[in-house]
Amino acid sequence: MNCENLFDTQHDEGKNDFEFTPEGERRWTVGRYWRKLNGIGKVILSCADDLPDIVALIEIENDSVMRDLTRRSLLSNAGYHYLMTESPDLRGIDVALLYLPSRFQPLCYETIGVQPLKGMRPTRDLLYVQGLTNGGDTLHLFVVHAPSRWGGEVMTRPYRLQVAQHLCRALDTLPPDADVVVAGDFNDYAESPSLQRLAAHGLHNMTQHAVGSHGATGTYFFQGEWRSIDHVLVSSSLVTRVDSAYINDAPFLLRRDEKSGRQMPFRTFDGTYYKRGYSDHLPLVVSLRLGK
């Protein structure tokens, strides 16, 4: 789930996060911050009838935000724990993994840095977590937030391929029959070179054709059309164990686009204009059948 800039209101030394302060151009106040935290909690709670065992979160600023989300927001009674990266991203954006300890127990985790290419800004680390489900399965999880298309798709394409290459190298260190799940914002479509690179490496895109129950046919709304730049990929060993894959497009997550007249994600900001919404991405929900 991409949280669309889940920042706190404080400046982090060395990071370009001034826009998300009370004095910044977005006027990011304590009230807006807590509205956003509770909104993200509401979205997670709406993804399924039961609490999701594991939630991949994108665009999280820091550890204090994750503490507030898990201990002081609407999610405070859910019992989620979390792991996250501390990346060199210039704005301070990171990725995180929420998990319920009663259903998933991490055995180890690490952050995998992505070596920037020439002209490429420092980007988000990959988060890798190995853990046990309550059914005894060992899962290898990766959370990804690839570089955006800002500056042009062709110019930035090598940057996303670089992330895919680092992910492939990490996959090569795992046992051949490992159960792998990769989730995140790839800033690319299923047919893009970076996703095709991962497909050639044995990963299967289980959300390529995912749709919502209220009209969404993608996770992201761009130039009046639904497209998906968020994906959940699994290893061959898990393909037949995927029970369902869909987009959570609950009505409260949608608003009507004034230009096209179509429904679109109810986002927090449109440029610097505060819209009071949740995110510019809709969450993907994948159900796996695990256990003996």
PDB file of C-alpha atoms in Angstrom:
ATOM      1  CA  MET A   1       0.000   0.000   0.000  1.00  0.00           C
ATOM      2  CA  ASN A   2       1.424   3.354  -1.061  1.00  0.00           C
ATOM      3  CA  CYS A   3       0.579   5.876   1.682  1.00  0.00           C
ATOM      4  CA  GLU A   4       1.244   9.019  -0.419  1.00  0.00           C
ATOM      5  CA  ASN A   5       3.819  10.824   1.684  1.00  0.00           C
ATOM      6  CA  LEU A   6       3.138   9.704   5.247  1.00  0.00           C
ATOM      7  CA  PHE A   7       5.378  12.300   6.902  1.00  0.00           C
ATOM      8  CA  ASP A   8       5.347  13.598  10.450  1.00  0.00           C
ATOM      9  CA  THR A   9       5.471  17.368  11.031  1.00  0.00           C
ATOM     10  CA  GLN A  10       9.101  17.573  12.177  1.00  0.00           C
ATOM     11  CA  HIS A  11      12.152  18.229  10.022  1.00  0.00           C
ATOM     12  CA  ASP A  12      14.605  15.317   9.904  1.00  0.00           C
ATOM     13  CA  GLU A  13      18.188  16.542   9.823  1.00  0.00           C
ATOM     14  CA  GLY A  14      19.788  16.007   6.428  1.00  0.00           C
ATOM     15  CA  LYS A  15      16.494  15.313   4.636  1.00  0.00           C
ATOM     16  CA  ASN A  16      14.572  17.523   2.217  1.00  0.00           C
ATOM     17  CA  ASP A  17      11.244  17.259   4.028  1.00  0.00           C
ATOM     18  CA  PHE A  18      10.577  20.937   4.686  1.00  0.00           C
ATOM     19  CA  GLU A  19       7.348  20.916   2.655  1.00  0.00           C
ATOM     20  CA  PHE A  20       5.843  18.561   5.250  1.00  0.00           C
ATOM     21  CA  THR A  21       6.172  20.931   8.202  1.00  0.00           C
ATOM     22  CA  PRO A  22       3.631  23.443   9.537  1.00  0.00           C
ATOM     23  CA  GLU A  23       5.608  26.256   7.876  1.00  0.00           C
ATOM     24  CA  GLY A  24       6.168  24.374   4.601  1.00  0.00           C
ATOM     25  CA  GLU A  25       4.270  24.830   1.355  1.00  0.00           C
ATOM     26  CA  ARG A  26       1.865  22.007   2.233  1.00  0.00           C
ATOM     27  CA  ARG A  27       1.091  23.459   5.687  1.00  0.00           C
ATOM     28  CA  TRP A  28       1.483  20.002   7.203  1.00  0.00           C
ATOM     29  CA  THR A  29       0.014  20.515  10.665  1.00  0.00           C
ATOM     30  CA  VAL A  30      -0.369  18.112  13.585  1.00  0.00           C
ATOM     31  CA  GLY A  31      -4.093  17.898  12.838  1.00  0.00           C
ATOM     32  CA  ARG A  32      -3.495  16.926   9.232  1.00  0.00           C
ATOM     33  CA  TYR A  33      -0.861  14.396  10.293  1.00  0.00           C
ATOM     34  CA  TRP A  34      -3.193  12.599  12.702  1.00  0.00           C
ATOM     35  CA  ARG A  35      -6.028  12.661  10.204  1.00  0.00           C
ATOM     36  CA  LYS A  36      -3.663  10.983   7.751  1.00  0.00           C
ATOM     37  CA  LEU A  37      -2.502   8.358  10.277  1.00  0.00           C
ATOM     38  CA  ASN A  38      -6.028   7.388  11.214  1.00  0.00           C
ATOM     39  CA  GLY A  39      -6.969   7.389   7.542  1.00  0.00           C
ATOM     40  CA  ILE A  40      -4.215   4.900   6.701  1.00  0.00           C
ATOM     41  CA  GLY A  41      -5.385   2.776   9.621  1.00  0.00           C
ATOM     42  CA  LYS A  42      -8.937   2.887   8.286  1.00  0.00           C
ATOM     43  CA  VAL A  43      -7.757   1.786   4.845  1.00  0.00           C
ATOM     44  CA  ILE A  44      -5.859  -1.210   6.273  1.00  0.00           C
ATOM     45  CA  LEU A  45      -8.850  -2.245   8.371  1.00  0.00           C
ATOM     46  CA  SER A  46     -11.083  -2.092   5.287  1.00  0.00           C
ATOM     47  CA  CYS A  47      -8.957  -4.423   3.146  1.00  0.00           C
ATOM     48  CA  ALA A  48     -10.573  -7.645   4.356  1.00  0.00           C
ATOM     49  CA  ASP A  49     -13.066  -9.024   6.856  1.00  0.00           C
ATOM     50  CA  ASP A  50     -10.161 -10.001   9.119  1.00  0.00           C
ATOM     51  CA  LEU A  51      -6.953  -8.108   9.842  1.00  0.00           C
ATOM     52  CA  PRO A  52      -4.327  -8.633   7.122  1.00  0.00           C
ATOM     53  CA  ASP A  53      -1.481 -10.822   8.426  1.00  0.00           C
ATOM     54  CA  ILE A  54       1.136  -8.736   6.602  1.00  0.00           C
ATOM     55  CA  VAL A  55       0.993  -5.236   5.097  1.00  0.00           C
ATOM     56  CA  ALA A  56       3.678  -3.724   2.852  1.00  0.00           C
ATOM     57  CA  LEU A  57       3.755   0.062   3.248  1.00  0.00           C
ATOM     58  CA  ILE A  58       5.342   2.521   0.811  1.00  0.00           C
ATOM     59  CA  GLU A  59       6.226   6.207   1.358  1.00  0.00           C
ATOM     60  CA  ILE A  60       6.730   6.106   5.124  1.00  0.00           C
ATOM     61  CA  GLU A  61       9.024   8.791   6.506  1.00  0.00           C
ATOM     62  CA  ASN A  62      10.563   7.337   9.651  1.00  0.00           C
ATOM     63  CA  ASP A  63      10.319   5.198  12.756  1.00  0.00           C
ATOM     64  CA  SER A  64       8.311   7.758  14.716  1.00  0.00           C
ATOM     65  CA  VAL A  65       5.571   7.646  12.067  1.00  0.00           C
ATOM     66  CA  MET A  66       5.447   3.849  12.327  1.00  0.00           C
ATOM     67  CA  ARG A  67       5.242   4.011  16.130  1.00  0.00           C
ATOM     68  CA  ASP A  68       2.359   6.468  15.906  1.00  0.00           C
ATOM     69  CA  LEU A  69       0.596   4.339  13.294  1.00  0.00           C
ATOM     70  CA  THR A  70       0.857   1.081  15.233  1.00  0.00           C
ATOM     71  CA  ARG A  71       0.476   2.374  18.798  1.00  0.00           C
ATOM     72  CA  ARG A  72      -1.563   5.577  18.711  1.00  0.00           C
ATOM     73  CA  SER A  73      -3.828   5.507  15.641  1.00  0.00           C
ATOM     74  CA  LEU A  74      -6.943   3.495  14.796  1.00  0.00           C
ATOM     75  CA  LEU A  75      -4.608   0.500  14.466  1.00  0.00           C
ATOM     76  CA  SER A  76      -3.448   0.690  18.092  1.00  0.00           C
ATOM     77  CA  ASN A  77      -5.564  -2.273  19.213  1.00  0.00           C
ATOM     78  CA  ALA A  78      -4.680  -4.459  16.225  1.00  0.00           C
ATOM     79  CA  GLY A  79      -1.324  -5.546  17.662  1.00  0.00           C
ATOM     80  CA  TYR A  80       0.806  -4.905  14.600  1.00  0.00           C
ATOM     81  CA  HIS A  81       4.596  -4.894  14.827  1.00  0.00           C
ATOM     82  CA  TYR A  82       6.782  -3.467  12.077  1.00  0.00           C
ATOM     83  CA  LEU A  83      10.138  -3.527  10.339  1.00  0.00           C
ATOM     84  CA  MET A  84      11.390  -0.741   8.089  1.00  0.00           C
ATOM     85  CA  THR A  85      14.329   0.617   6.129  1.00  0.00           C
ATOM     86  CA  GLU A  86      16.488   3.699   6.691  1.00  0.00           C
ATOM     87  CA  SER A  87      17.284   4.673   3.124  1.00  0.00           C
ATOM     88  CA  PRO A  88      19.435   7.414   1.532  1.00  0.00           C
ATOM     89  CA  ASP A  89      16.374   8.816  -0.269  1.00  0.00           C
ATOM     90  CA  LEU A  90      16.808  12.596  -0.319  1.00  0.00           C
ATOM     91  CA  ARG A  91      13.300  13.274   1.003  1.00  0.00           C
ATOM     92  CA  GLY A  92      13.584  10.622   3.707  1.00  0.00           C
ATOM     93  CA  ILE A  93      11.024   8.210   2.230  1.00  0.00           C
ATOM     94  CA  ASP A  94      11.260   4.552   3.292  1.00  0.00           C
ATOM     95  CA  VAL A  95       9.315   1.300   3.098  1.00  0.00           C
ATOM     96  CA  ALA A  96       7.966  -0.812   5.952  1.00  0.00           C
ATOM     97  CA  LEU A  97       6.332  -4.125   6.720  1.00  0.00           C
ATOM     98  CA  LEU A  98       3.506  -4.484   9.239  1.00  0.00           C
ATOM     99  CA  TYR A  99       2.885  -7.962  10.623  1.00  0.00           C
ATOM    100  CA  LEU A 100       0.803  -9.677  13.273  1.00  0.00           C
ATOM    101  CA  PRO A 101       3.187 -11.666  15.530  1.00  0.00           C
ATOM    102  CA  SER A 102       0.510 -14.283  16.146  1.00  0.00           C
ATOM    103  CA  ARG A 103       0.464 -15.107  12.428  1.00  0.00           C
ATOM    104  CA  PHE A 104       3.953 -14.250  11.176  1.00  0.00           C
ATOM    105  CA  GLN A 105       7.242 -14.420  13.068  1.00  0.00           C
ATOM    106  CA  PRO A 106      10.281 -12.783  11.432  1.00  0.00           C
ATOM    107  CA  LEU A 107      13.446 -14.873  11.587  1.00  0.00           C
ATOM    108  CA  CYS A 108      15.758 -12.265  10.048  1.00  0.00           C
ATOM    109  CA  TYR A 109      15.604  -9.131   7.957  1.00  0.00           C
ATOM    110  CA  GLU A 110      17.929  -6.773   6.123  1.00  0.00           C
ATOM    111  CA  THR A 111      17.847  -3.708   3.950  1.00  0.00           C
ATOM    112  CA  ILE A 112      19.341  -4.009   0.482  1.00  0.00           C
ATOM    113  CA  GLY A 113      20.832  -0.813  -0.867  1.00  0.00           C
ATOM    114  CA  VAL A 114      20.481   0.080  -4.542  1.00  0.00           C
ATOM    115  CA  GLN A 115      23.676   1.421  -6.104  1.00  0.00           C
ATOM    116  CA  PRO A 116      22.713   4.579  -8.037  1.00  0.00           C
ATOM    117  CA  LEU A 117      23.607   4.794 -11.699  1.00  0.00           C
ATOM    118  CA  LYS A 118      25.137   7.934 -13.157  1.00  0.00           C
ATOM    119  CA  GLY A 119      22.613  10.753 -12.860  1.00  0.00           C
ATOM    120  CA  MET A 120      20.369   8.721 -10.557  1.00  0.00           C
ATOM    121  CA  ARG A 121      19.390  10.149  -7.198  1.00  0.00           C
ATOM    122  CA  PRO A 122      19.762   7.930  -4.111  1.00  0.00           C
ATOM    123  CA  THR A 123      16.671   5.748  -3.908  1.00  0.00           C
ATOM    124  CA  ARG A 124      14.835   3.584  -1.416  1.00  0.00           C
ATOM    125  CA  ASP A 125      16.437   0.412  -0.099  1.00  0.00           C
ATOM    126  CA  LEU A 126      14.711  -2.904  -0.613  1.00  0.00           C
ATOM    127  CA  LEU A 127      13.372  -4.465   2.583  1.00  0.00           C
ATOM    128  CA  TYR A 128      13.881  -8.222   2.896  1.00  0.00           C
ATOM    129  CA  VAL A 129      12.195 -10.242   5.646  1.00  0.00           C
ATOM    130  CA  GLN A 130      12.347 -13.999   6.199  1.00  0.00           C
ATOM    131  CA  GLY A 131       9.762 -15.404   8.572  1.00  0.00           C
ATOM    132  CA  LEU A 132       7.459 -18.215   9.606  1.00  0.00           C
ATOM    133  CA  THR A 133       3.697 -18.254   9.207  1.00  0.00           C
ATOM    134  CA  ASN A 134       1.572 -19.807  11.939  1.00  0.00           C
ATOM    135  CA  GLY A 135       1.131 -22.771   9.596  1.00  0.00           C
ATOM    136  CA  GLY A 136       4.854 -23.439   9.552  1.00  0.00           C
ATOM    137  CA  ASP A 137       5.656 -22.082   6.092  1.00  0.00           C
ATOM    138  CA  THR A 138       8.830 -20.056   5.588  1.00  0.00           C
ATOM    139  CA  LEU A 139       8.168 -16.919   3.547  1.00  0.00           C
ATOM    140  CA  HIS A 140      10.734 -14.651   1.941  1.00  0.00           C
ATOM    141  CA  LEU A 141       9.244 -11.169   1.595  1.00  0.00           C
ATOM    142  CA  PHE A 142      10.564  -8.155  -0.313  1.00  0.00           C
ATOM    143  CA  VAL A 143       9.111  -4.637  -0.179  1.00  0.00           C
ATOM    144  CA  VAL A 144       9.996  -2.402  -3.147  1.00  0.00           C
ATOM    145  CA  HIS A 145       9.648   1.279  -3.989  1.00  0.00           C
ATOM    146  CA  ALA A 146      11.358   1.890  -7.324  1.00  0.00           C
ATOM    147  CA  PRO A 147      12.348   5.353  -8.640  1.00  0.00           C
ATOM    148  CA  SER A 148       9.577   7.455 -10.132  1.00  0.00           C
ATOM    149  CA  ARG A 149       9.177   8.488 -13.763  1.00  0.00           C
ATOM    150  CA  TRP A 150       9.873  12.130 -12.924  1.00  0.00           C
ATOM    151  CA  GLY A 151      12.042  13.470 -15.741  1.00  0.00           C
ATOM    152  CA  GLY A 152      10.580  11.106 -18.335  1.00  0.00           C
ATOM    153  CA  GLU A 153       9.913   7.369 -18.596  1.00  0.00           C
ATOM    154  CA  VAL A 154      12.727   6.658 -21.078  1.00  0.00           C
ATOM    155  CA  MET A 155      15.353   8.609 -19.148  1.00  0.00           C
ATOM    156  CA  THR A 156      14.426   6.998 -15.816  1.00  0.00           C
ATOM    157  CA  ARG A 157      13.846   3.475 -17.142  1.00  0.00           C
ATOM    158  CA  PRO A 158      17.426   2.332 -16.336  1.00  0.00           C
ATOM    159  CA  TYR A 159      16.904   3.364 -12.700  1.00  0.00           C
ATOM    160  CA  ARG A 160      13.969   1.006 -12.277  1.00  0.00           C
ATOM    161  CA  LEU A 161      15.852  -1.721 -14.104  1.00  0.00           C
ATOM    162  CA  GLN A 162      18.665  -1.205 -11.602  1.00  0.00           C
ATOM    163  CA  VAL A 163      16.246  -1.909  -8.761  1.00  0.00           C
ATOM    164  CA  ALA A 164      15.015  -5.030 -10.563  1.00  0.00           C
ATOM    165  CA  GLN A 165      18.602  -6.190 -11.032  1.00  0.00           C
ATOM    166  CA  HIS A 166      19.357  -5.795  -7.299  1.00  0.00           C
ATOM    167  CA  LEU A 167      16.208  -7.738  -6.494  1.00  0.00           C
ATOM    168  CA  CYS A 168      17.214 -10.529  -8.873  1.00  0.00           C
ATOM    169  CA  ARG A 169      20.617 -10.784  -7.192  1.00  0.00           C
ATOM    170  CA  ALA A 170      18.938 -11.106  -3.817  1.00  0.00           C
ATOM    171  CA  LEU A 171      16.630 -13.818  -5.171  1.00  0.00           C
ATOM    172  CA  ASP A 172      19.663 -15.751  -6.405  1.00  0.00           C
ATOM    173  CA  THR A 173      20.873 -16.135  -2.814  1.00  0.00           C
ATOM    174  CA  LEU A 174      17.701 -17.996  -1.781  1.00  0.00           C
ATOM    175  CA  PRO A 175      17.007 -21.733  -2.122  1.00  0.00           C
ATOM    176  CA  PRO A 176      15.586 -22.637  -5.558  1.00  0.00           C
ATOM    177  CA  ASP A 177      12.261 -23.729  -4.026  1.00  0.00           C
ATOM    178  CA  ALA A 178      11.888 -20.715  -1.721  1.00  0.00           C
ATOM    179  CA  ASP A 179       8.394 -19.257  -1.231  1.00  0.00           C
ATOM    180  CA  VAL A 180       8.824 -15.630  -2.261  1.00  0.00           C
ATOM    181  CA  VAL A 181       6.458 -12.652  -2.216  1.00  0.00           C
ATOM    182  CA  VAL A 182       7.513  -9.281  -3.658  1.00  0.00           C
ATOM    183  CA  ALA A 183       5.210  -6.309  -3.150  1.00  0.00           C
ATOM    184  CA  GLY A 184       5.396  -2.588  -3.687  1.00  0.00           C
ATOM    185  CA  ASP A 185       5.274   0.418  -5.962  1.00  0.00           C
ATOM    186  CA  PHE A 186       7.400  -0.329  -9.017  1.00  0.00           C
ATOM    187  CA  ASN A 187       6.476   2.886 -10.862  1.00  0.00           C
ATOM    188  CA  ASP A 188       6.180   0.655 -13.931  1.00  0.00           C
ATOM    189  CA  TYR A 189       3.458  -1.324 -15.662  1.00  0.00           C
ATOM    190  CA  ALA A 190       3.327  -5.098 -16.027  1.00  0.00           C
ATOM    191  CA  GLU A 191       4.623  -4.829 -19.600  1.00  0.00           C
ATOM    192  CA  SER A 192       7.510  -2.508 -18.650  1.00  0.00           C
ATOM    193  CA  PRO A 193      11.116  -3.745 -18.912  1.00  0.00           C
ATOM    194  CA  SER A 194      11.689  -3.870 -15.155  1.00  0.00           C
ATOM    195  CA  LEU A 195       8.650  -6.094 -14.539  1.00  0.00           C
ATOM    196  CA  GLN A 196       9.540  -8.230 -17.555  1.00  0.00           C
ATOM    197  CA  ARG A 197      13.023  -8.650 -16.098  1.00  0.00           C
ATOM    198  CA  LEU A 198      11.504 -10.008 -12.887  1.00  0.00           C
ATOM    199  CA  ALA A 199       9.161 -12.276 -14.841  1.00  0.00           C
ATOM    200  CA  ALA A 200      12.151 -13.715 -16.687  1.00  0.00           C
ATOM    201  CA  HIS A 201      13.694 -14.401 -13.290  1.00  0.00           C
ATOM    202  CA  GLY A 202      10.804 -16.628 -12.261  1.00  0.00           C
ATOM    203  CA  LEU A 203       8.401 -14.235 -10.549  1.00  0.00           C
ATOM    204  CA  HIS A 204       4.706 -14.228 -11.439  1.00  0.00           C
ATOM    205  CA  ASN A 205       2.592 -11.077 -11.328  1.00  0.00           C
ATOM    206  CA  MET A 206      -0.537 -12.122  -9.439  1.00  0.00           C
ATOM    207  CA  THR A 207      -2.154  -8.665  -9.563  1.00  0.00           C
ATOM    208  CA  GLN A 208      -1.693  -7.830 -13.247  1.00  0.00           C
ATOM    209  CA  HIS A 209      -5.418  -8.279 -13.893  1.00  0.00           C
ATOM    210  CA  ALA A 210      -6.682  -7.331 -10.432  1.00  0.00           C
ATOM    211  CA  VAL A 211      -9.769  -5.126 -10.304  1.00  0.00           C
ATOM    212  CA  GLY A 212     -11.911  -3.623  -7.588  1.00  0.00           C
ATOM    213  CA  SER A 213     -15.563  -4.174  -6.806  1.00  0.00           C
ATOM    214  CA  HIS A 214     -16.514  -0.499  -7.358  1.00  0.00           C
ATOM    215  CA  GLY A 215     -15.077   0.169 -10.787  1.00  0.00           C
ATOM    216  CA  ALA A 216     -11.312   0.459 -10.302  1.00  0.00           C
ATOM    217  CA  THR A 217      -9.317  -1.403 -12.944  1.00  0.00           C
ATOM    218  CA  GLY A 218      -5.955  -0.180 -11.678  1.00  0.00           C
ATOM    219  CA  THR A 219      -4.292   1.122  -8.540  1.00  0.00           C
ATOM    220  CA  TYR A 220      -3.342   4.526  -9.946  1.00  0.00           C
ATOM    221  CA  PHE A 221      -5.265   7.112 -11.983  1.00  0.00           C
ATOM    222  CA  PHE A 222      -3.187   8.925 -14.617  1.00  0.00           C
ATOM    223  CA  GLN A 223      -4.422  11.264 -17.349  1.00  0.00           C
ATOM    224  CA  GLY A 224      -8.001  10.090 -16.944  1.00  0.00           C
ATOM    225  CA  GLU A 225      -7.207   6.369 -17.074  1.00  0.00           C
ATOM    226  CA  TRP A 226      -6.731   3.599 -14.536  1.00  0.00           C
ATOM    227  CA  ARG A 227      -3.279   1.972 -14.639  1.00  0.00           C
ATOM    228  CA  SER A 228      -1.353  -0.216 -12.203  1.00  0.00           C
ATOM    229  CA  ILE A 229       2.170   0.619 -11.075  1.00  0.00           C
ATOM    230  CA  ASP A 230       1.777  -1.342  -7.839  1.00  0.00           C
ATOM    231  CA  HIS A 231       2.258  -5.094  -8.027  1.00  0.00           C
ATOM    232  CA  VAL A 232       2.438  -8.272  -5.976  1.00  0.00           C
ATOM    233  CA  LEU A 233       4.695 -10.962  -7.431  1.00  0.00           C
ATOM    234  CA  VAL A 234       5.215 -14.502  -6.185  1.00  0.00           C
ATOM    235  CA  SER A 235       7.556 -17.387  -6.901  1.00  0.00           C
ATOM    236  CA  SER A 236       6.401 -20.392  -8.927  1.00  0.00           C
ATOM    237  CA  SER A 237       5.939 -22.364  -5.706  1.00  0.00           C
ATOM    238  CA  LEU A 238       3.135 -20.018  -4.592  1.00  0.00           C
ATOM    239  CA  VAL A 239       1.185 -19.471  -7.812  1.00  0.00           C
ATOM    240  CA  THR A 240      -1.356 -22.222  -7.154  1.00  0.00           C
ATOM    241  CA  ARG A 241      -1.707 -21.114  -3.538  1.00  0.00           C
ATOM    242  CA  VAL A 242      -3.030 -17.654  -4.355  1.00  0.00           C
ATOM    243  CA  ASP A 243      -6.729 -17.729  -3.541  1.00  0.00           C
ATOM    244  CA  SER A 244      -7.576 -14.173  -4.575  1.00  0.00           C
ATOM    245  CA  ALA A 245      -6.033 -10.906  -5.717  1.00  0.00           C
ATOM    246  CA  TYR A 246      -8.038  -7.701  -5.905  1.00  0.00           C
ATOM    247  CA  ILE A 247      -7.935  -3.935  -5.548  1.00  0.00           C
ATOM    248  CA  ASN A 248      -9.514  -2.393  -2.469  1.00  0.00           C
ATOM    249  CA  ASP A 249     -11.638   0.347  -3.997  1.00  0.00           C
ATOM    250  CA  ALA A 250     -14.090   0.817  -1.147  1.00  0.00           C
ATOM    251  CA  PRO A 251     -16.342   3.812  -1.883  1.00  0.00           C
ATOM    252  CA  PHE A 252     -14.718   6.003   0.783  1.00  0.00           C
ATOM    253  CA  LEU A 253     -11.382   5.628  -1.084  1.00  0.00           C
ATOM    254  CA  LEU A 254     -12.803   7.112  -4.295  1.00  0.00           C
ATOM    255  CA  ARG A 255     -13.718  10.557  -5.577  1.00  0.00           C
ATOM    256  CA  ARG A 256     -14.966  11.723  -8.976  1.00  0.00           C
ATOM    257  CA  ASP A 257     -12.353  13.186 -11.319  1.00  0.00           C
ATOM    258  CA  GLU A 258     -13.602  16.591 -12.463  1.00  0.00           C
ATOM    259  CA  LYS A 259     -12.030  16.316 -15.927  1.00  0.00           C
ATOM    260  CA  SER A 260     -12.989  12.789 -16.972  1.00  0.00           C
ATOM    261  CA  GLY A 261     -16.036  12.305 -14.753  1.00  0.00           C
ATOM    262  CA  ARG A 262     -14.651   8.928 -13.696  1.00  0.00           C
ATOM    263  CA  GLN A 263     -13.907   7.691 -10.213  1.00  0.00           C
ATOM    264  CA  MET A 264     -10.318   8.106  -9.002  1.00  0.00           C
ATOM    265  CA  PRO A 265      -8.409   7.593  -5.723  1.00  0.00           C
ATOM    266  CA  PHE A 266      -9.328  10.072  -2.998  1.00  0.00           C
ATOM    267  CA  ARG A 267      -5.867  11.492  -2.527  1.00  0.00           C
ATOM    268  CA  THR A 268      -4.373  13.578   0.268  1.00  0.00           C
ATOM    269  CA  PHE A 269      -2.964  16.274  -2.016  1.00  0.00           C
ATOM    270  CA  ASP A 270      -3.462  17.429  -5.587  1.00  0.00           C
ATOM    271  CA  GLY A 271      -0.192  19.244  -6.118  1.00  0.00           C
ATOM    272  CA  THR A 272       0.023  21.319  -2.942  1.00  0.00           C
ATOM    273  CA  TYR A 273      -3.755  21.632  -2.568  1.00  0.00           C
ATOM    274  CA  TYR A 274      -4.952  19.669   0.473  1.00  0.00           C
ATOM    275  CA  LYS A 275      -7.808  17.316  -0.483  1.00  0.00           C
ATOM    276  CA  ARG A 276      -8.220  15.559   2.917  1.00  0.00           C
ATOM    277  CA  GLY A 277      -8.112  12.096   1.335  1.00  0.00           C
ATOM    278  CA  TYR A 278      -6.155   8.914   1.917  1.00  0.00           C
ATOM    279  CA  SER A 279      -3.741   8.223  -0.942  1.00  0.00           C
ATOM    280  CA  ASP A 280      -3.251   8.640  -4.676  1.00  0.00           C
ATOM    281  CA  HIS A 281      -2.892   4.831  -4.887  1.00  0.00           C
ATOM    282  CA  LEU A 282      -5.413   2.110  -4.087  1.00  0.00           C
ATOM    283  CA  PRO A 283      -4.191  -0.911  -2.082  1.00  0.00           C
ATOM    284  CA  LEU A 284      -3.806  -4.405  -3.490  1.00  0.00           C
ATOM    285  CA  VAL A 285      -5.024  -7.356  -1.428  1.00  0.00           C
ATOM    286  CA  VAL A 286      -3.694 -10.879  -2.042  1.00  0.00           C
ATOM    287  CA  SER A 287      -4.833 -13.946  -0.133  1.00  0.00           C
ATOM    288  CA  LEU A 288      -2.427 -16.900   0.096  1.00  0.00           C
ATOM    289  CA  ARG A 289      -3.417 -20.414   1.144  1.00  0.00           C
ATOM    290  CA  LEU A 290      -0.620 -21.535   3.434  1.00  0.00           C
ATOM    291  CA  GLY A 291      -0.093 -24.177   6.097  1.00  0.00           C
ATOM    292  CA  LYS A 292      -0.002 -27.928   6.077  1.00  0.00           C
TER     293      LYS A 292
END
